[in-house]
Amino acid sequence: MWHINEIVQAVNGTIYRMEREVFSGISTDTRTISEGELFIPLSGNNFDGHMFIREAYMKSHGGVLCERGKEGLFGNSTGTVVLVDNTLKALLDLARYRRKKLQGTFIAITGSNGKTTTKEILATMMKSFYRVAYNEKNYNNLIGISRTILSITGKPDFCIFELGTNSRGEIKQLALIIEPDISLITNIYPSHLEGLGSIEGIVDEKLDLFYCTKEGGRVFINADDPYILPRWKDLKHQSYTFGMVQRADFSLTIDEDRGWSGFSITLTFPDGTMQVRTNLLGRYNLYNILSASSIAYCTGLDRDHIKRAIETFNPCTMRFTPIHSRHGYTIIDDSYNANPSSMEWAIRILHDLPCTGKRVTILGSMKELGEQTAYYHKQLGRLLKESTISKIFLIGQEMRETFNEINEERAFLFEDKTTLIDYVKNCISEGDVILIKGSRVMKMEEIVEVLI
């Protein structure tokens, strides 16, 4: 419950009209707003949430925050109104206010790859014993994390967040809201170069999470990451390392690669080892398991809970998820997103997995690479040219660089999904394994849905 006085204090607002003093929650979406909630209208490039104020009040009978100067949009509608200078800032201020009221341990996770899977594995571990709140799916930007904090009810023992960024300063802004007690950077690779400029810009952006971790807090460092390791000694926090190659506080070794069934692994903790099986495919997922296990162990969670969570955890949607088609072939749905490193990992894993038919890729453009776009798409072409993949289907303007680099009859470039899908259907058959991957804006899941 939120009292009007709390809201005004948190957002430095002014009461314009008051009919309700207590609100059941906070909402930014008229499609899901509930009775008694306060509506915060946000603006985007192509819309202004203030246009939905009347609809919000009709559904919630609550109230709204409104930017000064837009009071005329109310017309004859009623309800409590609080005026603010900027509604996005007000949302962040409310989240920061709510965060300070919560007493649980806050855990923040960022990195170029593996954020969502690591968060989901850790949440699975922790909620088997503790009360846990965490951001759903990948709601990892300023709005998503603020909404998650505002939705937390009760008194969770742990709150787990993944933090995303595509522009300088965003991680710091998020971390200052969350005030993490524990922080993890999964890895650093070329991604979002359009907004972050260079690999050094990515390093600086991600490391802001460590610098904003509470004094006396704990940070978890990937000992195998060449960009993070040289910088971690600058930190004044309690530090833990994890890795599969370099010496580390927490380590993981592969006992058996079980193909489509995952891996048998041994986790090494400071006080002993634990053998466990995982259903996840791909060696990169082992880093996600290792980092989540390291944090869980340091919070005091016993090994039985850690082991059970690892053995029962299944891939997140659209993240290297195997789907057995009714037509007899297998699709690897890795359609959620793509950057140069995750694309390379996916292709190498495709090589490693058992296959009785053809290995096939359907790849969409990698976005947000800025001035390095052509370079990384050419590099992808060189990787594919050296591969034994039978058919390489490409879509997206940027993929012309990849197509030209391959310059072989097994590579095909398409301008639209309909033409691609029609062609692919005639080229794949029972026993084939088909990797589908591309940047989020490419919506490669639309191809998955048709081919299943």
PDB file of N, CA and C in Angstrom, residues 99-160:
ATOM      1  N   ARG A  99      13.164   0.818  -2.414  1.00  0.00           N
ATOM      2  CA  ARG A  99      14.375   0.015  -2.152  1.00  0.00           C
ATOM      3  C   ARG A  99      14.890   0.256  -0.739  1.00  0.00           C
ATOM      4  N   LYS A 100      14.893   1.489  -0.303  1.00  0.00           N
ATOM      5  CA  LYS A 100      15.434   1.808   1.017  1.00  0.00           C
ATOM      6  C   LYS A 100      14.567   1.247   2.137  1.00  0.00           C
ATOM      7  N   LYS A 101      13.327   0.907   1.833  1.00  0.00           N
ATOM      8  CA  LYS A 101      12.434   0.324   2.835  1.00  0.00           C
ATOM      9  C   LYS A 101      12.619  -1.188   2.956  1.00  0.00           C
ATOM     10  N   LEU A 102      13.240  -1.809   1.963  1.00  0.00           N
ATOM     11  CA  LEU A 102      13.410  -3.262   1.944  1.00  0.00           C
ATOM     12  C   LEU A 102      14.702  -3.649   2.648  1.00  0.00           C
ATOM     13  N   GLN A 103      14.642  -4.705   3.449  1.00  0.00           N
ATOM     14  CA  GLN A 103      15.771  -5.079   4.289  1.00  0.00           C
ATOM     15  C   GLN A 103      16.552  -6.292   3.793  1.00  0.00           C
ATOM     16  N   GLY A 104      16.069  -6.990   2.782  1.00  0.00           N
ATOM     17  CA  GLY A 104      16.742  -8.191   2.306  1.00  0.00           C
ATOM     18  C   GLY A 104      18.071  -7.887   1.634  1.00  0.00           C
ATOM     19  N   THR A 105      18.796  -8.947   1.288  1.00  0.00           N
ATOM     20  CA  THR A 105      20.060  -8.824   0.568  1.00  0.00           C
ATOM     21  C   THR A 105      19.775  -8.642  -0.921  1.00  0.00           C
ATOM     22  N   PHE A 106      20.364  -7.611  -1.509  1.00  0.00           N
ATOM     23  CA  PHE A 106      20.149  -7.326  -2.929  1.00  0.00           C
ATOM     24  C   PHE A 106      21.340  -7.817  -3.750  1.00  0.00           C
ATOM     25  N   ILE A 107      21.042  -8.585  -4.789  1.00  0.00           N
ATOM     26  CA  ILE A 107      22.060  -9.163  -5.665  1.00  0.00           C
ATOM     27  C   ILE A 107      21.858  -8.605  -7.069  1.00  0.00           C
ATOM     28  N   ALA A 108      22.929  -8.102  -7.681  1.00  0.00           N
ATOM     29  CA  ALA A 108      22.844  -7.535  -9.032  1.00  0.00           C
ATOM     30  C   ALA A 108      23.798  -8.266  -9.967  1.00  0.00           C
ATOM     31  N   ILE A 109      23.313  -8.566 -11.168  1.00  0.00           N
ATOM     32  CA  ILE A 109      24.078  -9.327 -12.158  1.00  0.00           C
ATOM     33  C   ILE A 109      24.083  -8.565 -13.475  1.00  0.00           C
ATOM     34  N   THR A 110      25.266  -8.354 -14.054  1.00  0.00           N
ATOM     35  CA  THR A 110      25.350  -7.800 -15.394  1.00  0.00           C
ATOM     36  C   THR A 110      26.424  -8.546 -16.171  1.00  0.00           C
ATOM     37  N   GLY A 111      26.623  -8.162 -17.423  1.00  0.00           N
ATOM     38  CA  GLY A 111      27.584  -8.837 -18.284  1.00  0.00           C
ATOM     39  C   GLY A 111      27.102  -8.817 -19.719  1.00  0.00           C
ATOM     40  N   SER A 112      27.979  -9.168 -20.641  1.00  0.00           N
ATOM     41  CA  SER A 112      27.606  -9.165 -22.056  1.00  0.00           C
ATOM     42  C   SER A 112      26.702 -10.334 -22.405  1.00  0.00           C
ATOM     43  N   ASN A 113      26.973 -11.491 -21.825  1.00  0.00           N
ATOM     44  CA  ASN A 113      26.184 -12.695 -22.099  1.00  0.00           C
ATOM     45  C   ASN A 113      25.866 -13.409 -20.786  1.00  0.00           C
ATOM     46  N   GLY A 114      24.755 -14.130 -20.770  1.00  0.00           N
ATOM     47  CA  GLY A 114      24.456 -15.013 -19.642  1.00  0.00           C
ATOM     48  C   GLY A 114      23.727 -14.393 -18.478  1.00  0.00           C
ATOM     49  N   LYS A 115      23.332 -13.125 -18.575  1.00  0.00           N
ATOM     50  CA  LYS A 115      22.696 -12.456 -17.437  1.00  0.00           C
ATOM     51  C   LYS A 115      21.401 -13.146 -17.015  1.00  0.00           C
ATOM     52  N   THR A 116      20.521 -13.338 -17.988  1.00  0.00           N
ATOM     53  CA  THR A 116      19.201 -13.879 -17.661  1.00  0.00           C
ATOM     54  C   THR A 116      19.299 -15.300 -17.136  1.00  0.00           C
ATOM     55  N   THR A 117      20.071 -16.148 -17.810  1.00  0.00           N
ATOM     56  CA  THR A 117      20.183 -17.544 -17.374  1.00  0.00           C
ATOM     57  C   THR A 117      20.814 -17.633 -15.994  1.00  0.00           C
ATOM     58  N   THR A 118      21.861 -16.854 -15.747  1.00  0.00           N
ATOM     59  CA  THR A 118      22.498 -16.863 -14.425  1.00  0.00           C
ATOM     60  C   THR A 118      21.518 -16.425 -13.349  1.00  0.00           C
ATOM     61  N   LYS A 119      20.779 -15.353 -13.625  1.00  0.00           N
ATOM     62  CA  LYS A 119      19.777 -14.874 -12.662  1.00  0.00           C
ATOM     63  C   LYS A 119      18.724 -15.935 -12.386  1.00  0.00           C
ATOM     64  N   GLU A 120      18.248 -16.589 -13.436  1.00  0.00           N
ATOM     65  CA  GLU A 120      17.202 -17.600 -13.272  1.00  0.00           C
ATOM     66  C   GLU A 120      17.723 -18.820 -12.511  1.00  0.00           C
ATOM     67  N   ILE A 121      18.959 -19.237 -12.783  1.00  0.00           N
ATOM     68  CA  ILE A 121      19.545 -20.360 -12.036  1.00  0.00           C
ATOM     69  C   ILE A 121      19.676 -19.992 -10.564  1.00  0.00           C
ATOM     70  N   LEU A 122      20.216 -18.802 -10.293  1.00  0.00           N
ATOM     71  CA  LEU A 122      20.403 -18.370  -8.908  1.00  0.00           C
ATOM     72  C   LEU A 122      19.066 -18.253  -8.189  1.00  0.00           C
ATOM     73  N   ALA A 123      18.066 -17.694  -8.854  1.00  0.00           N
ATOM     74  CA  ALA A 123      16.743 -17.575  -8.236  1.00  0.00           C
ATOM     75  C   ALA A 123      16.160 -18.948  -7.929  1.00  0.00           C
ATOM     76  N   THR A 124      16.358 -19.906  -8.830  1.00  0.00           N
ATOM     77  CA  THR A 124      15.879 -21.272  -8.597  1.00  0.00           C
ATOM     78  C   THR A 124      16.545 -21.872  -7.371  1.00  0.00           C
ATOM     79  N   MET A 125      17.834 -21.638  -7.229  1.00  0.00           N
ATOM     80  CA  MET A 125      18.559 -22.131  -6.055  1.00  0.00           C
ATOM     81  C   MET A 125      18.024 -21.494  -4.775  1.00  0.00           C
ATOM     82  N   MET A 126      17.945 -20.169  -4.772  1.00  0.00           N
ATOM     83  CA  MET A 126      17.657 -19.444  -3.545  1.00  0.00           C
ATOM     84  C   MET A 126      16.217 -19.616  -3.076  1.00  0.00           C
ATOM     85  N   LYS A 127      15.270 -19.677  -4.018  1.00  0.00           N
ATOM     86  CA  LYS A 127      13.870 -19.751  -3.601  1.00  0.00           C
ATOM     87  C   LYS A 127      13.485 -21.136  -3.099  1.00  0.00           C
ATOM     88  N   SER A 128      14.409 -22.094  -3.213  1.00  0.00           N
ATOM     89  CA  SER A 128      14.142 -23.411  -2.630  1.00  0.00           C
ATOM     90  C   SER A 128      14.233 -23.374  -1.112  1.00  0.00           C
ATOM     91  N   PHE A 129      14.799 -22.295  -0.574  1.00  0.00           N
ATOM     92  CA  PHE A 129      14.978 -22.215   0.882  1.00  0.00           C
ATOM     93  C   PHE A 129      14.594 -20.842   1.444  1.00  0.00           C
ATOM     94  N   TYR A 130      14.806 -19.788   0.645  1.00  0.00           N
ATOM     95  CA  TYR A 130      14.561 -18.424   1.116  1.00  0.00           C
ATOM     96  C   TYR A 130      13.338 -17.809   0.424  1.00  0.00           C
ATOM     97  N   ARG A 131      12.897 -16.673   0.959  1.00  0.00           N
ATOM     98  CA  ARG A 131      11.901 -15.851   0.272  1.00  0.00           C
ATOM     99  C   ARG A 131      12.653 -14.968  -0.720  1.00  0.00           C
ATOM    100  N   VAL A 132      12.294 -15.066  -1.989  1.00  0.00           N
ATOM    101  CA  VAL A 132      13.085 -14.425  -3.045  1.00  0.00           C
ATOM    102  C   VAL A 132      12.194 -13.613  -3.979  1.00  0.00           C
ATOM    103  N   ALA A 133      12.670 -12.429  -4.348  1.00  0.00           N
ATOM    104  CA  ALA A 133      12.048 -11.621  -5.398  1.00  0.00           C
ATOM    105  C   ALA A 133      13.091 -11.410  -6.491  1.00  0.00           C
ATOM    106  N   TYR A 134      12.664 -11.379  -7.743  1.00  0.00           N
ATOM    107  CA  TYR A 134      13.613 -11.149  -8.838  1.00  0.00           C
ATOM    108  C   TYR A 134      12.875 -10.633 -10.067  1.00  0.00           C
ATOM    109  N   ASN A 135      13.618  -9.925 -10.933  1.00  0.00           N
ATOM    110  CA  ASN A 135      12.951  -9.385 -12.120  1.00  0.00           C
ATOM    111  C   ASN A 135      12.666 -10.501 -13.111  1.00  0.00           C
ATOM    112  N   GLU A 136      11.426 -10.523 -13.589  1.00  0.00           N
ATOM    113  CA  GLU A 136      10.990 -11.574 -14.491  1.00  0.00           C
ATOM    114  C   GLU A 136      11.591 -11.376 -15.877  1.00  0.00           C
ATOM    115  N   LYS A 137      11.710 -12.499 -16.588  1.00  0.00           N
ATOM    116  CA  LYS A 137      12.221 -12.501 -17.963  1.00  0.00           C
ATOM    117  C   LYS A 137      13.514 -11.695 -17.994  1.00  0.00           C
ATOM    118  N   ASN A 138      13.567 -10.687 -18.854  1.00  0.00           N
ATOM    119  CA  ASN A 138      14.775  -9.859 -18.910  1.00  0.00           C
ATOM    120  C   ASN A 138      14.410  -8.385 -18.741  1.00  0.00           C
ATOM    121  N   TYR A 139      13.509  -8.104 -17.812  1.00  0.00           N
ATOM    122  CA  TYR A 139      13.111  -6.721 -17.562  1.00  0.00           C
ATOM    123  C   TYR A 139      14.244  -6.034 -16.804  1.00  0.00           C
ATOM    124  N   ASN A 140      15.296  -5.666 -17.568  1.00  0.00           N
ATOM    125  CA  ASN A 140      16.546  -5.283 -16.919  1.00  0.00           C
ATOM    126  C   ASN A 140      16.966  -3.841 -17.160  1.00  0.00           C
ATOM    127  N   ASN A 141      16.042  -3.010 -17.691  1.00  0.00           N
ATOM    128  CA  ASN A 141      16.391  -1.606 -17.886  1.00  0.00           C
ATOM    129  C   ASN A 141      15.804  -0.753 -16.761  1.00  0.00           C
ATOM    130  N   LEU A 142      15.925   0.558 -16.895  1.00  0.00           N
ATOM    131  CA  LEU A 142      15.485   1.452 -15.822  1.00  0.00           C
ATOM    132  C   LEU A 142      14.010   1.265 -15.490  1.00  0.00           C
ATOM    133  N   ILE A 143      13.186   1.147 -16.512  1.00  0.00           N
ATOM    134  CA  ILE A 143      11.750   0.988 -16.271  1.00  0.00           C
ATOM    135  C   ILE A 143      11.448  -0.392 -15.708  1.00  0.00           C
ATOM    136  N   GLY A 144      12.021  -1.430 -16.304  1.00  0.00           N
ATOM    137  CA  GLY A 144      11.745  -2.796 -15.857  1.00  0.00           C
ATOM    138  C   GLY A 144      12.168  -3.051 -14.427  1.00  0.00           C
ATOM    139  N   ILE A 145      13.354  -2.597 -14.067  1.00  0.00           N
ATOM    140  CA  ILE A 145      13.844  -2.815 -12.706  1.00  0.00           C
ATOM    141  C   ILE A 145      13.052  -1.977 -11.706  1.00  0.00           C
ATOM    142  N   SER A 146      12.722  -0.754 -12.066  1.00  0.00           N
ATOM    143  CA  SER A 146      11.918   0.083 -11.167  1.00  0.00           C
ATOM    144  C   SER A 146      10.558  -0.554 -10.916  1.00  0.00           C
ATOM    145  N   ARG A 147       9.931  -1.041 -11.983  1.00  0.00           N
ATOM    146  CA  ARG A 147       8.630  -1.692 -11.825  1.00  0.00           C
ATOM    147  C   ARG A 147       8.740  -2.936 -10.947  1.00  0.00           C
ATOM    148  N   THR A 148       9.831  -3.682 -11.111  1.00  0.00           N
ATOM    149  CA  THR A 148      10.014  -4.884 -10.294  1.00  0.00           C
ATOM    150  C   THR A 148      10.139  -4.529  -8.822  1.00  0.00           C
ATOM    151  N   ILE A 149      10.955  -3.529  -8.510  1.00  0.00           N
ATOM    152  CA  ILE A 149      11.125  -3.114  -7.114  1.00  0.00           C
ATOM    153  C   ILE A 149       9.793  -2.659  -6.525  1.00  0.00           C
ATOM    154  N   LEU A 150       9.029  -1.912  -7.304  1.00  0.00           N
ATOM    155  CA  LEU A 150       7.747  -1.404  -6.813  1.00  0.00           C
ATOM    156  C   LEU A 150       6.714  -2.505  -6.635  1.00  0.00           C
ATOM    157  N   SER A 151       6.920  -3.637  -7.287  1.00  0.00           N
ATOM    158  CA  SER A 151       5.961  -4.746  -7.181  1.00  0.00           C
ATOM    159  C   SER A 151       6.278  -5.706  -6.040  1.00  0.00           C
ATOM    160  N   ILE A 152       7.440  -5.529  -5.406  1.00  0.00           N
ATOM    161  CA  ILE A 152       7.846  -6.439  -4.335  1.00  0.00           C
ATOM    162  C   ILE A 152       6.929  -6.269  -3.128  1.00  0.00           C
ATOM    163  N   THR A 153       6.404  -7.380  -2.652  1.00  0.00           N
ATOM    164  CA  THR A 153       5.549  -7.375  -1.465  1.00  0.00           C
ATOM    165  C   THR A 153       6.190  -8.224  -0.375  1.00  0.00           C
ATOM    166  N   GLY A 154       5.736  -8.060   0.837  1.00  0.00           N
ATOM    167  CA  GLY A 154       6.272  -8.842   1.938  1.00  0.00           C
ATOM    168  C   GLY A 154       7.693  -8.443   2.283  1.00  0.00           C
ATOM    169  N   LYS A 155       8.427  -9.384   2.851  1.00  0.00           N
ATOM    170  CA  LYS A 155       9.801  -9.127   3.286  1.00  0.00           C
ATOM    171  C   LYS A 155      10.723 -10.207   2.727  1.00  0.00           C
ATOM    172  N   PRO A 156      11.113 -10.103   1.446  1.00  0.00           N
ATOM    173  CA  PRO A 156      11.990 -11.122   0.861  1.00  0.00           C
ATOM    174  C   PRO A 156      13.363 -11.127   1.517  1.00  0.00           C
ATOM    175  N   ASP A 157      13.941 -12.328   1.612  1.00  0.00           N
ATOM    176  CA  ASP A 157      15.301 -12.451   2.142  1.00  0.00           C
ATOM    177  C   ASP A 157      16.325 -11.991   1.113  1.00  0.00           C
ATOM    178  N   PHE A 158      16.034 -12.279  -0.159  1.00  0.00           N
ATOM    179  CA  PHE A 158      16.943 -11.912  -1.246  1.00  0.00           C
ATOM    180  C   PHE A 158      16.148 -11.315  -2.405  1.00  0.00           C
ATOM    181  N   CYS A 159      16.717 -10.284  -3.010  1.00  0.00           N
ATOM    182  CA  CYS A 159      16.158  -9.692  -4.228  1.00  0.00           C
ATOM    183  C   CYS A 159      17.246  -9.755  -5.297  1.00  0.00           C
ATOM    184  N   ILE A 160      16.947 -10.417  -6.408  1.00  0.00           N
ATOM    185  CA  ILE A 160      17.945 -10.690  -7.443  1.00  0.00           C
ATOM    186  C   ILE A 160      17.566  -9.958  -8.726  1.00  0.00           C
TER     187      ILE A 160
END
